[in-house]
Short mmCIF file of C-alpha atoms in Angstrom, two decimals:
data_model
loop_
_atom_site.label_atom_id
_atom_site.label_comp_id
_atom_site.label_asym_id
_atom_site.label_seq_id
_atom_site.Cartn_x
_atom_site.Cartn_y
_atom_site.Cartn_z
CA MET A 1 -1.62 -79.88 -52.48
CA LEU A 2 0.88 -82.68 -53.23
CA GLY A 3 0.13 -84.27 -49.92
CA ALA A 4 -3.60 -84.29 -50.70
CA HIS A 5 -3.18 -85.86 -54.09
CA GLY A 6 -0.60 -88.56 -53.34
CA ASN A 7 3.11 -89.14 -53.45
CA PRO A 8 5.06 -87.09 -55.92
CA ILE A 9 6.90 -90.22 -57.20
CA HIS A 10 3.74 -91.21 -59.01
CA ASN A 11 4.28 -88.38 -61.48
CA LEU A 12 7.55 -86.53 -61.05
CA GLU A 13 7.05 -84.17 -64.04
CA TYR A 14 3.66 -83.11 -62.81
CA ALA A 15 4.96 -82.68 -59.25
CA ARG A 16 7.76 -80.50 -60.54
CA ALA A 17 5.40 -78.27 -62.41
CA LEU A 18 3.10 -77.89 -59.43
CA LEU A 19 5.97 -77.03 -57.12
CA SER A 20 7.42 -74.56 -59.61
CA GLN A 21 4.01 -72.80 -59.94
CA ALA A 22 3.52 -72.85 -56.14
CA GLY A 23 6.90 -71.22 -55.66
CA ILE A 24 6.09 -68.41 -58.07
CA GLN A 25 2.72 -67.79 -56.45
CA LEU A 26 4.20 -67.82 -52.92
CA GLU A 27 6.81 -65.29 -53.86
CA GLU A 28 4.19 -63.04 -55.40
CA ALA A 29 2.04 -63.29 -52.30
CA LEU A 30 4.98 -62.37 -50.04
CA GLY A 31 5.74 -59.45 -52.25
CA LEU A 32 2.18 -58.11 -51.94
CA VAL A 33 2.42 -58.12 -48.12
CA GLU A 34 5.89 -56.68 -48.24
CA SER A 35 7.40 -59.60 -46.36
CA SER A 36 11.15 -60.03 -46.24
CA TYR A 37 10.78 -63.72 -45.74
CA ARG A 38 12.13 -65.84 -48.56
CA PRO A 39 11.34 -69.56 -48.55
CA HIS A 40 13.77 -72.16 -49.83
CA ARG A 41 13.49 -72.07 -53.58
CA MET A 42 13.36 -75.78 -54.14
CA ALA A 43 11.62 -75.56 -57.42
CA SER A 44 14.32 -73.26 -58.75
CA ALA A 45 17.00 -75.56 -57.46
CA VAL A 46 15.38 -78.50 -59.21
CA ALA A 47 15.33 -76.64 -62.49
CA ALA A 48 18.90 -75.28 -62.09
CA LEU A 49 20.39 -78.57 -61.04
CA GLY A 50 18.30 -80.80 -63.24
CA SER A 51 17.81 -83.35 -60.55
CA ASP A 52 14.45 -85.05 -59.88
CA CYS A 53 15.86 -86.10 -56.47
CA LEU A 54 15.20 -82.62 -55.06
CA ILE A 55 11.44 -82.97 -55.61
CA CYS A 56 11.35 -85.27 -52.56
CA HIS A 57 14.69 -84.33 -51.00
CA ALA A 58 14.07 -80.56 -50.81
CA GLY A 59 16.89 -78.66 -49.19
CA VAL A 60 19.43 -81.47 -49.23
CA GLU A 61 21.51 -79.58 -51.77
CA ALA A 62 22.28 -76.98 -49.05
CA ARG A 63 22.90 -79.36 -46.23
CA THR A 64 26.28 -80.38 -44.84
CA VAL A 65 26.50 -83.93 -43.53
CA ARG A 66 29.15 -86.10 -41.91
CA PHE A 67 30.84 -88.64 -44.22
CA PHE A 68 33.58 -90.81 -42.65
CA ASP A 69 33.91 -88.22 -39.90
CA LYS A 70 34.47 -85.41 -42.38
CA ALA A 71 32.13 -82.52 -43.25
CA MET A 72 30.64 -83.11 -46.65
CA PRO A 73 28.88 -79.95 -47.90
CA HIS A 74 26.29 -80.83 -50.54
CA ALA A 75 26.25 -77.26 -51.85
CA ARG A 76 29.97 -77.31 -52.76
CA HIS A 77 29.59 -80.60 -54.63
CA VAL A 78 26.08 -80.43 -56.09
CA VAL A 79 25.45 -76.70 -56.59
CA ASP A 80 28.91 -75.38 -57.22
CA GLY A 81 30.49 -78.49 -58.62
CA GLY A 82 27.51 -79.57 -60.67
CA MET A 83 27.73 -83.24 -59.50
CA GLU A 84 24.79 -85.51 -60.01
CA CYS A 85 23.40 -87.28 -56.91
CA GLY A 86 24.22 -90.61 -58.52
CA ARG A 87 27.97 -89.84 -58.31
CA CYS A 88 27.87 -90.69 -54.64
CA HIS A 89 24.51 -92.39 -54.07
CA ARG A 90 25.03 -95.46 -56.13
CA GLU A 91 22.50 -98.15 -57.08
CA GLY A 92 18.80 -98.05 -56.76
CA LEU A 93 18.33 -94.48 -57.81
CA GLU A 94 14.78 -94.89 -59.11
CA PRO A 95 12.35 -93.71 -56.45
CA ASP A 96 10.20 -96.84 -56.70
CA GLU A 97 13.11 -98.99 -55.64
CA VAL A 98 13.23 -99.97 -51.94
CA GLY A 99 15.99 -98.07 -50.10
CA HIS A 100 16.87 -96.19 -53.23
CA GLY A 101 19.97 -94.08 -53.20
CA SER A 102 21.15 -95.46 -49.83
CA SER A 103 24.23 -97.23 -51.26
CA LEU A 104 27.06 -94.76 -50.85
CA ILE A 105 30.52 -94.82 -52.45
CA ASP A 106 33.41 -95.70 -50.19
CA ARG A 107 35.77 -93.09 -49.07
CA SER A 108 38.55 -94.05 -51.47
CA ALA A 109 36.36 -92.95 -54.40
CA CYS A 110 36.55 -89.36 -53.17
CA GLN A 111 40.20 -89.41 -54.14
CA GLY A 112 39.23 -89.41 -57.80
CA CYS A 113 38.39 -85.71 -57.55
CA HIS A 114 40.07 -84.51 -54.40
CA HIS A 115 43.51 -86.01 -54.69
CA VAL A 116 44.54 -86.22 -58.28
CA ARG A 117 48.31 -86.17 -58.57
CA SER A 118 48.79 -82.48 -58.95
CA ARG A 119 50.23 -79.50 -57.09
CA ALA A 120 46.87 -78.22 -55.98
CA ASP A 121 46.69 -76.33 -52.70
CA CYS A 122 45.58 -78.97 -50.30
CA ARG A 123 45.11 -76.35 -47.64
CA LEU A 124 41.78 -75.39 -49.19
CA CYS A 125 40.33 -78.44 -47.42
CA HIS A 126 43.03 -79.48 -44.93
CA SER A 127 43.81 -76.22 -43.15
CA ASP A 128 42.88 -77.54 -39.73
CA GLU A 129 45.04 -80.57 -40.02
CA ILE A 130 48.25 -78.70 -40.76
CA ALA A 131 47.74 -75.74 -38.38
CA GLU A 132 49.49 -77.45 -35.38
CA PRO A 133 52.55 -79.63 -35.30
CA ILE A 134 51.86 -83.43 -35.27
CA LEU A 135 53.85 -86.28 -33.80
CA TYR A 136 55.51 -88.44 -36.42
CA GLU A 137 57.85 -91.25 -35.38
CA ARG A 138 58.25 -89.60 -31.94
CA ILE A 139 59.29 -86.34 -33.59
CA GLU A 140 57.27 -83.18 -33.49
CA PHE A 141 56.69 -82.34 -37.20
CA PRO A 142 55.42 -78.83 -38.06
CA HIS A 143 53.71 -78.69 -41.47
CA MET A 144 53.81 -74.96 -42.01
CA PRO A 145 57.59 -74.35 -42.12
CA HIS A 146 57.96 -77.12 -44.65
CA ILE A 147 55.19 -75.67 -46.77
CA GLU A 148 55.75 -71.93 -46.51
CA VAL A 149 59.52 -71.80 -45.88
CA GLY A 150 60.73 -74.93 -47.55
CA GLY A 151 58.29 -74.70 -50.47
CA LEU A 152 57.38 -78.34 -50.29
CA TYR A 153 54.19 -79.63 -51.81
CA CYS A 154 52.09 -81.97 -49.76
CA THR A 155 52.79 -84.76 -52.18
CA ALA A 156 56.45 -84.75 -51.23
CA CYS A 157 55.38 -86.85 -48.24
CA HIS A 158 51.75 -87.78 -48.96
CA HIS A 159 52.73 -89.53 -52.16
CA ARG A 160 50.39 -92.48 -52.06
CA ARG A 161 46.79 -92.27 -53.11
CA GLY A 162 44.32 -93.82 -50.75
CA ALA A 163 41.51 -93.13 -48.32
CA ALA A 164 43.71 -91.67 -45.64
CA PHE A 165 46.69 -90.61 -47.76
CA PRO A 166 49.11 -92.51 -45.48
CA ILE A 167 52.69 -91.63 -44.83
CA GLU A 168 54.85 -94.61 -45.59
CA ASP A 169 58.55 -94.99 -46.35
CA VAL A 170 59.18 -91.27 -46.13
CA ASN A 171 62.92 -90.55 -45.85
CA CYS A 172 63.32 -87.19 -44.16
CA GLY A 173 67.01 -87.43 -44.93
CA ARG A 174 66.31 -86.68 -48.56
CA CYS A 175 66.09 -83.02 -47.51
CA HIS A 176 67.46 -82.73 -44.02
CA HIS A 177 70.61 -84.86 -44.24
CA ARG A 178 71.82 -84.70 -47.82
CA GLU A 179 75.28 -83.97 -46.53
CA ALA A 180 77.04 -84.87 -43.31
CA ALA A 181 76.86 -81.82 -41.06
CA GLU A 182 76.90 -80.77 -37.45
CA CYS A 183 74.02 -82.97 -36.29
CA GLU A 184 73.68 -81.15 -32.93
CA VAL A 185 72.54 -77.95 -34.68
CA CYS A 186 69.14 -79.59 -34.68
CA HIS A 187 69.56 -82.60 -32.44
CA THR A 188 70.78 -80.87 -29.33
CA VAL A 189 69.21 -83.23 -26.73
CA GLN A 190 70.68 -86.26 -28.47
CA ALA A 191 74.15 -84.67 -28.70
CA GLU A 192 74.05 -83.67 -25.02
CA MET A 193 72.96 -87.18 -23.98
CA TYR A 194 75.81 -88.62 -26.02
CA ARG A 195 78.39 -86.29 -24.39
CA GLY A 196 76.97 -86.99 -20.90
CA GLN A 197 75.62 -83.46 -20.29
CA TYR A 198 72.32 -82.53 -18.71
CA ARG A 199 72.16 -78.95 -17.32
CA SER A 200 74.26 -78.92 -14.17
CA HIS A 201 74.38 -82.74 -13.98
CA GLN A 202 77.63 -83.94 -15.48
CA GLY A 203 77.37 -87.61 -16.24
CA VAL A 204 79.65 -90.11 -17.96
CA GLN A 205 80.17 -89.68 -21.70
CA ASN A 206 79.23 -92.50 -23.98
CA PRO A 207 82.50 -94.51 -24.47
CA MET A 208 81.94 -94.09 -28.26
CA ALA A 209 81.93 -90.31 -27.83
CA VAL A 210 85.16 -90.60 -25.89
CA ALA A 211 86.63 -92.57 -28.78
CA GLY A 212 85.68 -89.80 -31.17
CA ILE A 213 82.96 -91.76 -33.05
CA ASP A 214 80.41 -89.33 -34.47
CA CYS A 215 76.76 -89.68 -35.25
CA SER A 216 77.30 -90.80 -38.90
CA ALA A 217 78.80 -94.11 -37.68
CA CYS A 218 75.31 -95.32 -36.78
CA HIS A 219 72.98 -92.87 -38.50
CA TRP A 220 74.37 -93.20 -42.10
CA ASP A 221 74.22 -96.33 -44.19
CA SER A 222 76.74 -97.67 -46.64
CA GLU A 223 75.23 -95.68 -49.49
CA GLY A 224 75.44 -92.40 -47.64
CA ARG A 225 71.78 -92.10 -46.73
CA ALA A 226 70.54 -90.93 -43.37
CA VAL A 227 69.10 -93.57 -41.01
CA VAL A 228 66.86 -92.02 -38.47
CA ARG A 229 66.53 -95.05 -36.26
CA PRO A 230 69.20 -97.60 -36.91
CA GLY A 231 68.43 -101.18 -35.75
CA ALA A 232 70.46 -103.41 -33.50
CA ASP A 233 72.14 -104.87 -36.60
CA ARG A 234 74.32 -101.76 -36.73
CA CYS A 235 75.65 -102.63 -33.27
CA VAL A 236 76.51 -106.13 -34.41
CA GLU A 237 78.43 -104.82 -37.42
CA CYS A 238 81.09 -103.37 -35.15
CA HIS A 239 80.69 -105.03 -31.81
CA GLY A 240 80.02 -108.60 -32.83
CA SER A 241 77.31 -111.14 -32.39
CA GLY A 242 75.21 -110.84 -29.26
CA TYR A 243 75.49 -107.05 -28.93
CA ASP A 244 71.96 -106.69 -30.27
CA ALA A 245 70.78 -108.14 -26.92
CA VAL A 246 72.72 -105.47 -25.10
CA MET A 247 70.88 -102.74 -27.07
CA ASP A 248 67.57 -104.47 -26.30
CA GLY A 249 68.41 -104.58 -22.56
CA TRP A 250 69.22 -100.90 -22.51
CA GLN A 251 65.97 -99.93 -24.14
CA GLN A 252 63.85 -102.24 -22.05
CA GLY A 253 65.48 -100.89 -18.83
CA ILE A 254 65.10 -97.23 -19.69
CA GLY A 255 61.56 -97.75 -21.08
CA GLN A 256 60.52 -99.40 -17.80
CA GLY A 257 62.15 -96.63 -15.76
CA LEU A 258 60.35 -94.02 -17.75
CA ALA A 259 56.99 -95.77 -17.18
CA GLU A 260 57.67 -96.10 -13.38
CA LEU A 261 58.66 -92.45 -13.15
CA GLU A 262 55.61 -91.34 -15.03
CA GLU A 263 53.35 -93.34 -12.64
CA ALA A 264 55.17 -91.90 -9.62
CA LEU A 265 54.77 -88.36 -10.86
CA GLY A 266 51.07 -88.94 -11.30
CA GLN A 267 50.85 -89.65 -7.56
CA ALA A 268 53.21 -86.85 -6.49
CA GLU A 269 52.04 -83.40 -5.51
CA SER A 270 51.90 -81.25 -8.58
CA GLY A 271 53.42 -77.79 -8.68
CA VAL A 272 56.15 -78.65 -6.16
CA GLU A 273 59.58 -77.69 -7.42
CA ALA A 274 60.95 -81.20 -6.90
CA SER A 275 58.20 -82.67 -9.00
CA GLN A 276 58.75 -80.10 -11.76
CA SER A 277 62.44 -80.94 -11.83
CA ALA A 278 61.61 -84.73 -12.00
CA ARG A 279 59.19 -84.05 -14.80
CA ALA A 280 61.84 -82.08 -16.68
CA ILE A 281 64.22 -84.98 -16.49
CA LEU A 282 61.61 -87.46 -17.67
CA GLU A 283 60.77 -85.26 -20.67
CA TRP A 284 64.38 -84.70 -21.55
CA VAL A 285 65.18 -88.48 -21.50
CA GLU A 286 62.04 -89.15 -23.51
CA ASN A 287 62.92 -86.39 -26.06
CA ASP A 288 66.28 -88.07 -26.63
CA GLY A 289 64.29 -90.88 -28.19
CA SER A 290 66.95 -93.56 -28.01
CA ARG A 291 65.85 -95.10 -24.69
CA GLY A 292 69.38 -95.47 -23.42
CA VAL A 293 71.25 -96.23 -26.67
CA HIS A 294 72.87 -92.77 -26.87
CA ASN A 295 74.06 -93.05 -23.27
CA PHE A 296 72.60 -95.74 -21.05
CA MET A 297 74.62 -94.70 -17.94
CA LEU A 298 73.45 -91.03 -18.10
CA ALA A 299 69.84 -91.96 -18.78
CA ASP A 300 69.77 -94.50 -15.98
CA SER A 301 71.49 -92.05 -13.57
CA LEU A 302 69.05 -89.19 -14.36
CA LEU A 303 66.06 -91.40 -13.83
CA GLY A 304 67.53 -92.36 -10.42
CA VAL A 305 67.90 -88.64 -9.58
CA ALA A 306 64.30 -87.98 -10.60
CA ARG A 307 62.98 -90.78 -8.42
CA GLN A 308 64.90 -89.37 -5.43
CA LEU A 309 63.41 -85.97 -6.00
CA ILE A 310 59.86 -87.19 -5.54
CA GLU A 311 60.37 -89.74 -2.79
#
């Protein structure tokens, strides 16, 4: 009927009344024939939500769309949350305006509702993101132990508001290294590298380990705070000017060795015991994370062993 008499935007109130009456009559007719089919109650939705938009955009209030690569369910926002369409569809809301309602808010505006600074349970929306460990600064970080065991709120790390809630300037040492402790309880690979140990391969200890210098010499600053990745300036403090170039040389050499070994393993026959052993060495040296700084001689020696295994 509406199609036969013109566009509903010419008289929204009349269109709403017609659709409401049509919905009532359709439900009565379905009841008479004992049909279980129930059409979308657009007219009821218009009345309940008080939005004229639904006269033309029937069903959109139940539709889930993609917004900045995230699922955006209209029902949760419009029906359950009572939001007006104009909260997101800015400018040109009148139906006689060209391209009306097409101007959307930017993603940061969502933070006004979704990320107020509170202790709300972020898992209601972000359960998928925290289910599996993520890689942060070359460290495998599991969300769940920090949340469920440690009792941390998400805002302990995600403390800046913004479109992506970025992680910046997070000092893990606030919790993990409040006091000097036995570092190797958690950092076993790094401790073994420092002492020159890899399974049955006994390499040379780092001369600093031989001298009894512990982790805190490099990984604690003058104010007693943990430093996860100290820069070359820490080397210069003790060893003098120019030693920063030595550290750079170590890291470049081991970095290149790791890349070459990775390429060689890609061409080697998979599943062979020698290839598996070489892969284990590569992963162990990578997991140390220092690229030779903890023990250049052992790292370089192990990469040489790995290359021989697959030649």
